mmCIF file of C-alpha atoms in Angstrom:
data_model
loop_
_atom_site.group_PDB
_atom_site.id
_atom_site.type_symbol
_atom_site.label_atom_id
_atom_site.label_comp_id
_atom_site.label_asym_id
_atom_site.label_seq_id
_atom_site.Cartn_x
_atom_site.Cartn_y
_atom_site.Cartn_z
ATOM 1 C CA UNK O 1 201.770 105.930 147.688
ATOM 2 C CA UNK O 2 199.069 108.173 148.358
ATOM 3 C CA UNK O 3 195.305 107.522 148.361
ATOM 4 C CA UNK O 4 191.679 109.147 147.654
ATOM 5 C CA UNK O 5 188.556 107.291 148.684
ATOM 6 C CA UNK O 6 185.407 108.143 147.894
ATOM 7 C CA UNK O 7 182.515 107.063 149.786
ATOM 8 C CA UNK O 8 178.860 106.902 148.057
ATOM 9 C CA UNK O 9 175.689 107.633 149.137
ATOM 10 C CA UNK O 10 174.627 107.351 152.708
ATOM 11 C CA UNK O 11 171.540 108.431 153.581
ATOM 12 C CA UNK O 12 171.331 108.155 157.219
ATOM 13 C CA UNK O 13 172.728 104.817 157.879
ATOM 14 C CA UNK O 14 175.454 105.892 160.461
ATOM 15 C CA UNK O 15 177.267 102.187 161.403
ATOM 16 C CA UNK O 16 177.913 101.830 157.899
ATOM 17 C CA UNK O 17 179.788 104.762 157.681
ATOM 18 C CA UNK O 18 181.342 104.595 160.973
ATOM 19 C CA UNK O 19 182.561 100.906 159.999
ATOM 20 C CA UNK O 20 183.892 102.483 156.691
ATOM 21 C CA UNK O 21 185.427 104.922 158.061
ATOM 22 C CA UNK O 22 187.439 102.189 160.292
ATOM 23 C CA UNK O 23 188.230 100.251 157.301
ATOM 24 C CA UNK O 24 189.682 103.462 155.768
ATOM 25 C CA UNK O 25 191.996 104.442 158.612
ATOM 26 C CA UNK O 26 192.921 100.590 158.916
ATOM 27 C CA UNK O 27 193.405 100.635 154.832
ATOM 28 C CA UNK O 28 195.634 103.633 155.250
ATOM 29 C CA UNK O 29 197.613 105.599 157.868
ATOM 30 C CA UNK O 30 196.463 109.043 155.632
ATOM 31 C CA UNK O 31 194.840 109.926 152.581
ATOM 32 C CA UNK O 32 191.982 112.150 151.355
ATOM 33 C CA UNK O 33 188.293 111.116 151.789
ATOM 34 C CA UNK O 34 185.540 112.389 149.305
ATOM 35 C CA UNK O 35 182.236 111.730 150.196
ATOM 36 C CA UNK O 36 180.064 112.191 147.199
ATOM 37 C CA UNK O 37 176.456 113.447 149.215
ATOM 38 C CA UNK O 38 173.100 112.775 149.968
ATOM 39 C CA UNK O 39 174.162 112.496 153.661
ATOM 40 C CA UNK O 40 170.551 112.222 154.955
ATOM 41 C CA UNK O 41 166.875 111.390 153.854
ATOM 42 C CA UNK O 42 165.527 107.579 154.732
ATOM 43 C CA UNK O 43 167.266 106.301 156.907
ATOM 44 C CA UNK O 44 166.869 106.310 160.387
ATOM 45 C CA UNK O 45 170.265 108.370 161.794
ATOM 46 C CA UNK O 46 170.562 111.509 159.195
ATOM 47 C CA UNK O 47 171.714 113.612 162.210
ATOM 48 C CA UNK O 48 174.013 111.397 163.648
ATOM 49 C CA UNK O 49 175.347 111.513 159.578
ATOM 50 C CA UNK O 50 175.933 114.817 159.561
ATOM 51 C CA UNK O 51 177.348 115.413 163.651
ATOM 52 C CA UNK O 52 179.999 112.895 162.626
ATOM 53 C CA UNK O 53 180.815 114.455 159.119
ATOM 54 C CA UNK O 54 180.744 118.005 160.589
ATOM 55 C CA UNK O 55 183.279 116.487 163.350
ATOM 56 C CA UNK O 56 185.628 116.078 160.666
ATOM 57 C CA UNK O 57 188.543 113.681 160.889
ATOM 58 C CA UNK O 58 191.841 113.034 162.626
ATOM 59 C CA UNK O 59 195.137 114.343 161.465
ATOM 60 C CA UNK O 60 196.318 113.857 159.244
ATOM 61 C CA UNK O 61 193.628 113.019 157.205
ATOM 62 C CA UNK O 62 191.137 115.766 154.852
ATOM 63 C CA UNK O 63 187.897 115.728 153.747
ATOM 64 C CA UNK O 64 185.828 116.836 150.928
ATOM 65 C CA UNK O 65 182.048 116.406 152.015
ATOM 66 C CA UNK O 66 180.239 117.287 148.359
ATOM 67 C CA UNK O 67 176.190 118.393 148.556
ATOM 68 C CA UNK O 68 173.706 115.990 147.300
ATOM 69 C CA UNK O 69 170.704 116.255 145.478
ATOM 70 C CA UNK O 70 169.270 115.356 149.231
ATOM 71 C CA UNK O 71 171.387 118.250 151.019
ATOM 72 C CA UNK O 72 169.836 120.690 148.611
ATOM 73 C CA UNK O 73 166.135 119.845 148.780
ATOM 74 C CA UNK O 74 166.328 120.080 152.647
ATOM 75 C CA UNK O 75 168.184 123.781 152.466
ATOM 76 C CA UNK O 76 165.409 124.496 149.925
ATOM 77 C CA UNK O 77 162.663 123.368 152.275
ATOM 78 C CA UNK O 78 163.727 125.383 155.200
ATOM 79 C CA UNK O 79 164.278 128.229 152.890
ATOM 80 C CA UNK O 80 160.679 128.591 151.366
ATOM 81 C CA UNK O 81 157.729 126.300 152.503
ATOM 82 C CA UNK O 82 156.665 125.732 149.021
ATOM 83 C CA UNK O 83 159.478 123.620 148.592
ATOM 84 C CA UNK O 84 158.879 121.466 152.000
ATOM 85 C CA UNK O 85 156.361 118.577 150.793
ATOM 86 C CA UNK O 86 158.897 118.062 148.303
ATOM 87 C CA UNK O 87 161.649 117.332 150.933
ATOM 88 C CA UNK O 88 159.242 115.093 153.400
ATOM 89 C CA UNK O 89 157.900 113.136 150.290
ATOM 90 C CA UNK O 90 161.713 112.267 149.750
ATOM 91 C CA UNK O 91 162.542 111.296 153.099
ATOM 92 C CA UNK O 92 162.958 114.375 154.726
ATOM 93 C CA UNK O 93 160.519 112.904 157.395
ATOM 94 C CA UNK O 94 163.157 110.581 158.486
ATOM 95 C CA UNK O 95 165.303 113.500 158.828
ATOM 96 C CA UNK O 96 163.256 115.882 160.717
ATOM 97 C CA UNK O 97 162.470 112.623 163.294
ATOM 98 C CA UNK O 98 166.068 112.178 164.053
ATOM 99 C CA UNK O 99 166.812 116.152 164.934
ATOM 100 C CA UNK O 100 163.289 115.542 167.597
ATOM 101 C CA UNK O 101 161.412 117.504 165.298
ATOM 102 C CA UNK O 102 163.256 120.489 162.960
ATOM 103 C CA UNK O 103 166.796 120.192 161.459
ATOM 104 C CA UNK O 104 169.197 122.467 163.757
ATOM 105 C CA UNK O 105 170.237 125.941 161.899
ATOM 106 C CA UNK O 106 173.948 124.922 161.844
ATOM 107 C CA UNK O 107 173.213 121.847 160.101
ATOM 108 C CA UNK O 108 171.444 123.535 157.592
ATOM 109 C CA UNK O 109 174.679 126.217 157.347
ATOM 110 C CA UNK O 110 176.638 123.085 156.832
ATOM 111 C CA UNK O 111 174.706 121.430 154.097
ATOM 112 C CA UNK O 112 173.901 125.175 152.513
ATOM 113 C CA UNK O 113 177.867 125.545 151.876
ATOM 114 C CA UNK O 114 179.059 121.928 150.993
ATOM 115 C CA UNK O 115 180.996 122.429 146.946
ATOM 116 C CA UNK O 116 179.177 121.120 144.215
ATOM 117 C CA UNK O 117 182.575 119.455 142.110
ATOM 118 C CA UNK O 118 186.023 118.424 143.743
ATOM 119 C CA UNK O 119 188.526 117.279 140.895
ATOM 120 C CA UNK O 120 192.119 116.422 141.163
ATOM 121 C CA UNK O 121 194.755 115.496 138.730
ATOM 122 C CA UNK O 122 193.053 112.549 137.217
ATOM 123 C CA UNK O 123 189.414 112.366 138.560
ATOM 124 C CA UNK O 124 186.383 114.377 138.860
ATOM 125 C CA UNK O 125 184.005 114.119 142.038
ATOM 126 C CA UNK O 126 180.980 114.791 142.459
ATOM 127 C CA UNK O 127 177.311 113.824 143.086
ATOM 128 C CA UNK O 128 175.014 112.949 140.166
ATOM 129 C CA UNK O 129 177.829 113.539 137.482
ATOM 130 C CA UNK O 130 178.456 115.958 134.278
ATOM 131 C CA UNK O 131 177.120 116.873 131.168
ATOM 132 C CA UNK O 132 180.033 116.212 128.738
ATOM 133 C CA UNK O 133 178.679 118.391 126.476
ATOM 134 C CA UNK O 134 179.272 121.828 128.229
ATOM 135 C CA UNK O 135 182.878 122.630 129.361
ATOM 136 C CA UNK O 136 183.420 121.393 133.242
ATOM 137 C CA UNK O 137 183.431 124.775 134.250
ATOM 138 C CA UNK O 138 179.983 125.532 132.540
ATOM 139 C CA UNK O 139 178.197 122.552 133.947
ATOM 140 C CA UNK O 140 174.901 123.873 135.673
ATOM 141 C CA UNK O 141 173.879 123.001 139.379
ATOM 142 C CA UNK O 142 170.640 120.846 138.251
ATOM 143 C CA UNK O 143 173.239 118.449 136.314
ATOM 144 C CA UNK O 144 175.789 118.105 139.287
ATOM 145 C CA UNK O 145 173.254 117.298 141.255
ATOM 146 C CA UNK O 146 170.407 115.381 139.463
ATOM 147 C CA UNK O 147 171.639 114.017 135.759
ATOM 148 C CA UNK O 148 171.785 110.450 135.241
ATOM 149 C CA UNK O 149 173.634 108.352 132.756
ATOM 150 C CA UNK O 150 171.945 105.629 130.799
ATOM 151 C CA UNK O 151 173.450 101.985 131.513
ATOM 152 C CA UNK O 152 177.014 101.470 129.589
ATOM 153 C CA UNK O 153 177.443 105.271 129.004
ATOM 154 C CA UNK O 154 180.667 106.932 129.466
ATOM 155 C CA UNK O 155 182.619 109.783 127.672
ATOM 156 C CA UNK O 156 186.129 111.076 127.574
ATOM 157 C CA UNK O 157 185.061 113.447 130.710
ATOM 158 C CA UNK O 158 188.043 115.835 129.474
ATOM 159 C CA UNK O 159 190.461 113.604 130.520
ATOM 160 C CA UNK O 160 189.812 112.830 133.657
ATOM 161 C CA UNK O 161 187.923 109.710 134.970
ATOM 162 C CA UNK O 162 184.441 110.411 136.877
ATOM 163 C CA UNK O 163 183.503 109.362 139.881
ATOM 164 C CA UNK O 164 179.473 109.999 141.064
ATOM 165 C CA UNK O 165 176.827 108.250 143.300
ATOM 166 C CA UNK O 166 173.086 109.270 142.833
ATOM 167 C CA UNK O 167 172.055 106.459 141.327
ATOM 168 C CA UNK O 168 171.767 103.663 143.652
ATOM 169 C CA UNK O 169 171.731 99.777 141.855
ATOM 170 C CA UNK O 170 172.832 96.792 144.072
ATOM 171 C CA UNK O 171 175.135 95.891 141.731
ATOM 172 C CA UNK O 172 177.263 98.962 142.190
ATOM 173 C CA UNK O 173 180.141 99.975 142.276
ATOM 174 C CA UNK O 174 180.792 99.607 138.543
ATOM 175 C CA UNK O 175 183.646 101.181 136.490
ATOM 176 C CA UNK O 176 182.082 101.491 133.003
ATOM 177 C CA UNK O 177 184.590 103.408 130.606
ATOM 178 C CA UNK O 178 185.602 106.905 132.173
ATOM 179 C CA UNK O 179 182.980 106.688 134.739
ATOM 180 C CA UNK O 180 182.423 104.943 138.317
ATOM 181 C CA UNK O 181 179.019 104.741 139.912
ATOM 182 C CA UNK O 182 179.146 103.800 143.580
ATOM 183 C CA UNK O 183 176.349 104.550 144.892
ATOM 184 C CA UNK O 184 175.259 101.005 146.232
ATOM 185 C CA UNK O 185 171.785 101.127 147.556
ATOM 186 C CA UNK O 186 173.012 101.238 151.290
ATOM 187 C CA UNK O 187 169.699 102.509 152.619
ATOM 188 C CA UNK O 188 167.661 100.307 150.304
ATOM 189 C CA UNK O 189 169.222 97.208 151.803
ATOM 190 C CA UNK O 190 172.500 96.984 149.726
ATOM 191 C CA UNK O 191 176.057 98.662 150.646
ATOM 192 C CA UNK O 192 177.912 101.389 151.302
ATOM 193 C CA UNK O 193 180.854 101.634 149.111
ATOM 194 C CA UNK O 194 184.201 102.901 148.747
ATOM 195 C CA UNK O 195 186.360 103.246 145.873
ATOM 196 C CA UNK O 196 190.379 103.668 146.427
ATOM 197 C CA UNK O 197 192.405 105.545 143.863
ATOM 198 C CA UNK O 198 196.140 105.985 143.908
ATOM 199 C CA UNK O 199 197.073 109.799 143.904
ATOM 200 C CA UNK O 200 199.716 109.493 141.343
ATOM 201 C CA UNK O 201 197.816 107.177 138.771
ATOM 202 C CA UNK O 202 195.653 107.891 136.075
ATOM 203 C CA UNK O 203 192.153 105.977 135.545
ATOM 204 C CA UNK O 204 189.139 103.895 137.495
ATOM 205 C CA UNK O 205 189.803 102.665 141.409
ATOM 206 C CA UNK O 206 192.388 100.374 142.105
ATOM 207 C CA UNK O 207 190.559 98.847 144.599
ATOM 208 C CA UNK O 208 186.400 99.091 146.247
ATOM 209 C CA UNK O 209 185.863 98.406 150.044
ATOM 210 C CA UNK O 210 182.411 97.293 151.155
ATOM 211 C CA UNK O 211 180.484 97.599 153.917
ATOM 212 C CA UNK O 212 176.996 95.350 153.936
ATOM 213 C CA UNK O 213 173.914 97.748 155.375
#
């Protein structure tokens, strides 16, 4: 049996992360990991986030770090002043303070080139989620990165079931239909969450880990 997780939003808080990635690895001996964005912004460790994450992992393990709504503003802000207020108002602050001032150029390379979308047999990854109504290979940047779904919505995603974070609740993760959410609120006090799918099986997660903020 083989295995993709997919780890929700993060947002600076480094132990959780490092203590998910341990339950992975213990979970698992290999596997893919998917983390679904919004590495940084509020929380207190956004470069420690993204030095770990650009470290990569051990063999024989992959990893498919997707940009974020947050990953983008911060590009944009360093691109083009105009944009920077923006950024800070979002939590770029707490970004900036944890690089000692101004987010390193090769962090910025890194966040510049993360995908947008990484689907697989069954599933579809990626940050904020789709607009069923345009084909998935239409689906504009704005939407990957900022839609959100009303509660209890779900469509047949062509197919394949959807997997997002974005929108944070504390009641996350929740499978509703063709669609998880599991973006848990880590950096608003809630969790950090995982959900497990089996490679070779169709459908939601088979099983969510948990790590408490």
């Amino acid at each position: 049996m083989r295995y993709t997780f997919a780890i929700g939003d993060i947002h600076g808080c480094i132990d959780p992360l490092d203590s998910m990635i341990d339950r992975i690895t213990t979970y698992a001996s290999e596997g893919t990991v998917v983390f679904l964005g919004d590495y940084i912004d509020r929380g207190p460790d956004s470069r420690r986030v993204l030095d770990r994450l650009i470290a990569g992992p051990s063999d024989p393990w992959r990893w498919i770090c997707l940009k974020g709504n947050h990953e983008d503003m911060m590009v944009a802000a360093y691109a083009d002043r105009d944009n920077r207020a923006v950024w800070l108002g979002n939590g770029g602050f707490e970004t900036e303070i944890s690089f000692g001032g101004r987010v390193f150029p090769q962090h910025l390379r890194w966040a510049a080139g993360r995908p947008l979308m990484h689907f697989d047999r069954h599933r579809i990854f990626v940050h904020a989620g789709v607009d069923p109504a345009f084909p998935l290979e239409q689906q504009s940047e704005h939407d990957l990165l900022w839609i959100r779904f009303p509660p209890g919505r779900s469509e047949e995603y062509w197919g394949k079931h959807l997997v997002h974070g974005h929108t944070p609740s504390l009641s996350n993760p929740v499978t509703t239909g063709n669609r998880t959410n599991i973006d848990s609120g880590c950096v608003f006090g809630g969790k950090l969450s995982c959900a497990v799918f089996d490679d070779d099986v169709a459908g939601g997660p088979i099983d969510f880990i948990e790590v408490k903020a």
